[in-house]
Amino acid sequence: MTDYADSYANGEYADAAAHAAMSEREEQQHLVAYAPLVKRIARQLNSQASGAMGREDMEQIGLMGLLEALRRYGAPDTGFASYASLRVRGAILDELRRQDWRPRAVRQDSHRMRDAVRALTRRLGREPNDREAAEALGIGQDEWRQFLLDDCAEEMLSFDDMLQEATEEQHSTPGPEQQFMVRRSLEQALHALNEKEQRVIQMIYEFELSYKEIAAVLDLSDARVCQLNKSALAKMKAALAQA
């Protein structure tokens, strides 16, 4: 997992002024070359955001994010894919926020269900399983699993913000000591996770897999992958806050 942390903290994320401007033809060539990356990210976010935006729309917004990444970064090298991934994801997520993709009724239900699950957890002295949670809420297990998936979509946004903050800090403080501190903080946050949580985070944010794809690889349900993602985010945020 160290390589993963390095991809967000190394000095390859240079300012656009350090690179010569590319011609329109060169930009088009790079856009075509990295279009599969945009498609993978759009597929993943479309799955995890419950189809709130059409995949084609996501891909168009992602391509604009890719173009911005090219113009800021310059000619692609070995570090560009990680940088572009963050920019593409950020562009799509910004549009989802702008559209306020979670209706108010959904957000209100989410708060109500979270409160009920917290009360049940206190009563049991542990986290309830799917059956217990569904029974306490008076819903079916399929509806409970969908709630988990919808709830995790909100957490997914906050983790991208966290990664972008770390990257932007690297942009503003490019010295070797600052690079080392950012890298060290990310490594410590990753080490705070157990092995399964690390694999889930890596599959989501490095390999751009959807929950369904991760569930198939790890032989878990989509909802369980969602829970692992959520617990990993909470641990990483806590670790970064202490760094």
Coordinates of C-alpha atoms in Angstrom, one line a residue:
M1 CA 0.0 0.0 0.0
T2 CA 3.0 2.3 0.2
D3 CA 3.1 2.8 -3.5
Y4 CA -0.6 3.9 -3.4
A5 CA 0.2 6.6 -0.8
D6 CA 3.2 7.7 -2.9
S7 CA 1.0 8.2 -5.9
Y8 CA -0.8 11.0 -4.1
A9 CA 2.1 12.6 -2.4
N10 CA 5.1 12.5 -4.8
G11 CA 6.7 15.5 -6.5
E12 CA 5.4 14.5 -9.9
Y13 CA 2.3 16.7 -9.4
A14 CA 4.0 19.8 -10.7
D15 CA 2.4 23.2 -11.5
A16 CA 1.3 23.9 -15.0
A17 CA 3.9 26.6 -15.4
A18 CA 6.7 24.0 -15.3
H19 CA 5.4 22.5 -18.5
A20 CA 5.3 23.8 -22.1
A21 CA 1.8 24.2 -23.5
M22 CA 0.7 21.3 -25.7
S23 CA -0.8 21.7 -29.1
E24 CA -4.5 21.0 -29.8
R25 CA -3.5 17.9 -31.7
E26 CA -1.4 16.6 -28.8
E27 CA -4.2 17.2 -26.3
Q28 CA -6.6 15.3 -28.5
Q29 CA -4.1 12.4 -28.7
H30 CA -3.8 12.3 -24.9
L31 CA -7.5 12.6 -24.5
V32 CA -8.0 9.5 -26.6
A33 CA -5.3 7.6 -24.9
Y34 CA -6.7 8.2 -21.4
A35 CA -10.4 8.0 -22.3
P36 CA -10.6 4.4 -20.9
L37 CA -9.6 5.8 -17.5
V38 CA -12.5 8.2 -17.7
K39 CA -14.9 5.4 -18.6
R40 CA -13.7 3.3 -15.7
I41 CA -14.2 6.1 -13.2
A42 CA -17.6 7.0 -14.7
R43 CA -18.7 3.4 -14.4
Q44 CA -17.6 3.1 -10.8
L45 CA -19.3 6.4 -9.7
N46 CA -22.4 5.6 -11.6
S47 CA -22.7 2.4 -9.7
Q48 CA -21.9 3.9 -6.3
A49 CA -24.1 7.0 -6.7
S50 CA -27.1 4.9 -7.6
G51 CA -27.3 6.1 -11.2
A52 CA -28.2 9.7 -10.2
M53 CA -26.5 10.9 -13.4
G54 CA -26.4 9.1 -16.7
R55 CA -23.1 7.5 -17.5
E56 CA -22.6 9.3 -20.7
D57 CA -23.0 12.6 -18.9
M58 CA -20.5 11.5 -16.3
E59 CA -18.1 10.6 -19.1
Q60 CA -18.4 14.0 -20.8
I61 CA -17.8 15.8 -17.5
G62 CA -14.9 13.4 -16.8
L63 CA -13.3 14.2 -20.2
M64 CA -13.4 17.9 -19.3
G65 CA -11.7 17.0 -16.0
L66 CA -9.1 15.1 -18.0
L67 CA -8.5 18.0 -20.3
E68 CA -8.0 20.3 -17.3
A69 CA -5.6 17.8 -15.8
L70 CA -3.6 17.7 -19.0
R71 CA -3.4 21.5 -19.1
R72 CA -2.3 21.7 -15.5
Y73 CA 0.1 18.8 -15.5
G74 CA 1.7 19.0 -19.0
A75 CA 2.8 16.1 -21.1
P76 CA 1.8 12.8 -19.4
D77 CA 4.5 10.7 -17.7
T78 CA 4.3 7.8 -15.2
G79 CA 2.7 9.9 -12.5
F80 CA -0.1 11.4 -14.7
A81 CA -2.6 8.6 -14.4
S82 CA -3.0 8.9 -10.7
Y83 CA -3.2 12.7 -10.9
A84 CA -5.7 12.5 -13.7
S85 CA -7.9 10.0 -11.8
L86 CA -8.2 12.4 -9.0
R87 CA -9.1 15.3 -11.3
V88 CA -11.6 13.3 -13.3
R89 CA -13.3 12.0 -10.1
G90 CA -13.4 15.5 -8.7
A91 CA -15.0 16.9 -11.8
I92 CA -17.8 14.3 -11.7
L93 CA -18.4 14.6 -8.0
D94 CA -18.5 18.4 -8.1
E95 CA -21.3 18.1 -10.7
L96 CA -23.2 15.5 -8.5
R97 CA -23.0 18.0 -5.6
R98 CA -24.2 20.8 -7.9
Q99 CA -27.2 18.8 -8.9
D100 CA -27.9 18.0 -5.2
W101 CA -28.4 14.4 -6.4
R102 CA -29.7 13.1 -3.1
P103 CA -33.3 14.3 -2.7
R104 CA -34.3 15.9 0.7
A105 CA -36.6 13.0 1.5
V106 CA -33.8 10.5 1.0
R107 CA -31.4 12.5 3.2
Q108 CA -34.1 12.7 5.9
D109 CA -34.7 9.0 5.8
S110 CA -31.0 8.5 6.0
H111 CA -30.7 10.5 9.2
R112 CA -33.6 8.7 10.7
M113 CA -32.2 5.3 9.9
R114 CA -28.7 6.2 11.2
D115 CA -30.2 7.4 14.5
A116 CA -32.1 4.1 14.8
V117 CA -29.0 2.0 14.1
R118 CA -26.9 4.0 16.6
A119 CA -29.6 3.3 19.3
L120 CA -29.6 -0.4 18.4
T121 CA -25.8 -0.5 18.5
R122 CA -25.8 1.0 22.0
R123 CA -28.5 -1.5 23.1
L124 CA -26.7 -4.5 21.7
G125 CA -23.2 -3.3 22.7
R126 CA -22.0 -4.2 19.1
E127 CA -22.7 -3.4 15.5
P128 CA -26.0 -5.1 14.4
N129 CA -26.0 -7.5 11.5
D130 CA -28.1 -7.0 8.4
R131 CA -31.0 -9.0 9.8
E132 CA -31.1 -7.2 13.2
A133 CA -30.8 -3.8 11.6
A134 CA -33.6 -4.5 9.1
E135 CA -35.9 -5.8 11.7
A136 CA -35.3 -2.9 14.0
L137 CA -36.1 -0.5 11.2
G138 CA -39.1 -2.5 10.0
I139 CA -37.8 -2.9 6.5
G140 CA -36.6 -5.8 4.3
Q141 CA -32.9 -6.7 4.1
D142 CA -32.8 -5.7 0.5
E143 CA -34.0 -2.2 1.5
W144 CA -31.5 -2.1 4.3
R145 CA -28.6 -3.0 1.9
Q146 CA -29.8 -0.3 -0.5
F147 CA -29.7 2.2 2.4
L148 CA -26.1 1.2 3.1
L149 CA -25.1 1.7 -0.5
D150 CA -26.8 5.2 -0.7
D151 CA -25.3 6.2 2.7
C152 CA -21.8 5.2 1.5
A153 CA -22.1 7.4 -1.6
E154 CA -22.1 10.4 0.7
E155 CA -19.0 9.1 2.5
M156 CA -17.3 8.5 -0.9
L157 CA -17.5 12.2 -1.6
S158 CA -15.7 13.2 1.6
F159 CA -12.8 10.8 1.0
D160 CA -12.2 12.4 -2.4
D161 CA -12.1 15.8 -0.7
M162 CA -9.5 14.4 1.7
L163 CA -7.3 13.1 -1.0
Q164 CA -7.6 16.4 -3.0
E165 CA -6.6 18.4 0.1
A166 CA -3.5 16.2 0.5
T167 CA -2.6 16.7 -3.1
E168 CA -3.2 20.5 -3.0
E169 CA -1.0 20.7 0.1
Q170 CA 1.7 19.0 -2.0
H171 CA 1.2 21.6 -4.8
S172 CA 1.7 24.5 -2.4
T173 CA 4.6 23.1 -0.5
P174 CA 6.8 21.1 -3.0
G175 CA 9.9 20.9 -0.8
P176 CA 11.3 17.4 0.0
E177 CA 10.5 17.7 3.7
Q178 CA 6.8 18.6 3.0
Q179 CA 6.6 15.7 0.4
F180 CA 7.9 13.3 3.0
M181 CA 5.4 14.5 5.6
V182 CA 2.4 14.2 3.3
R183 CA 3.5 10.7 2.2
R184 CA 4.1 9.7 5.8
S185 CA 0.6 10.9 6.8
L186 CA -1.0 8.9 4.0
E187 CA 1.0 5.8 4.8
Q188 CA 0.0 6.0 8.5
A189 CA -3.7 6.5 7.6
L190 CA -3.5 3.4 5.4
H191 CA -1.7 1.3 8.1
A192 CA -4.6 2.2 10.4
L193 CA -6.8 -0.2 8.3
N194 CA -7.1 -3.9 8.5
E195 CA -6.1 -6.0 5.5
K196 CA -9.6 -6.2 4.0
E197 CA -10.2 -2.5 4.4
Q198 CA -6.9 -1.7 2.7
R199 CA -7.9 -3.9 -0.2
V200 CA -11.3 -2.2 -0.6
I201 CA -9.8 1.3 -0.5
Q202 CA -7.1 0.2 -3.0
M203 CA -9.7 -1.3 -5.4
I204 CA -11.9 1.7 -5.2
Y205 CA -9.4 4.5 -5.5
E206 CA -6.5 3.0 -7.3
F207 CA -8.1 0.4 -9.6
E208 CA -11.4 2.3 -9.9
L209 CA -13.6 -0.8 -9.4
S210 CA -17.3 -0.6 -8.5
Y211 CA -18.8 -2.1 -5.4
K212 CA -20.2 -4.9 -7.5
E213 CA -16.8 -5.7 -8.9
I214 CA -15.2 -5.6 -5.5
A215 CA -17.9 -7.8 -4.0
A216 CA -17.3 -10.4 -6.7
V217 CA -13.5 -10.3 -6.1
L218 CA -13.8 -10.6 -2.3
D219 CA -16.9 -12.8 -2.3
L220 CA -18.9 -10.3 -0.3
S221 CA -22.2 -8.5 -0.8
D222 CA -22.3 -5.0 -2.2
A223 CA -23.5 -3.8 1.2
R224 CA -20.6 -5.4 3.0
V225 CA -18.2 -3.7 0.7
C226 CA -20.0 -0.5 1.4
Q227 CA -19.6 -1.0 5.2
L228 CA -15.9 -1.8 4.8
N229 CA -15.4 1.4 2.8
K230 CA -17.2 3.5 5.4
S231 CA -15.2 2.1 8.3
A232 CA -12.0 2.5 6.4
L233 CA -12.8 6.2 5.7
A234 CA -13.5 6.9 9.3
K235 CA -10.2 5.3 10.4
M236 CA -8.2 7.2 7.8
K237 CA -9.8 10.5 8.7
A238 CA -9.0 10.0 12.3
A239 CA -5.4 9.0 11.5
L240 CA -4.9 12.0 9.2
A241 CA -6.4 14.3 11.9
Q242 CA -3.8 13.1 14.4
A243 CA -0.8 13.3 11.9

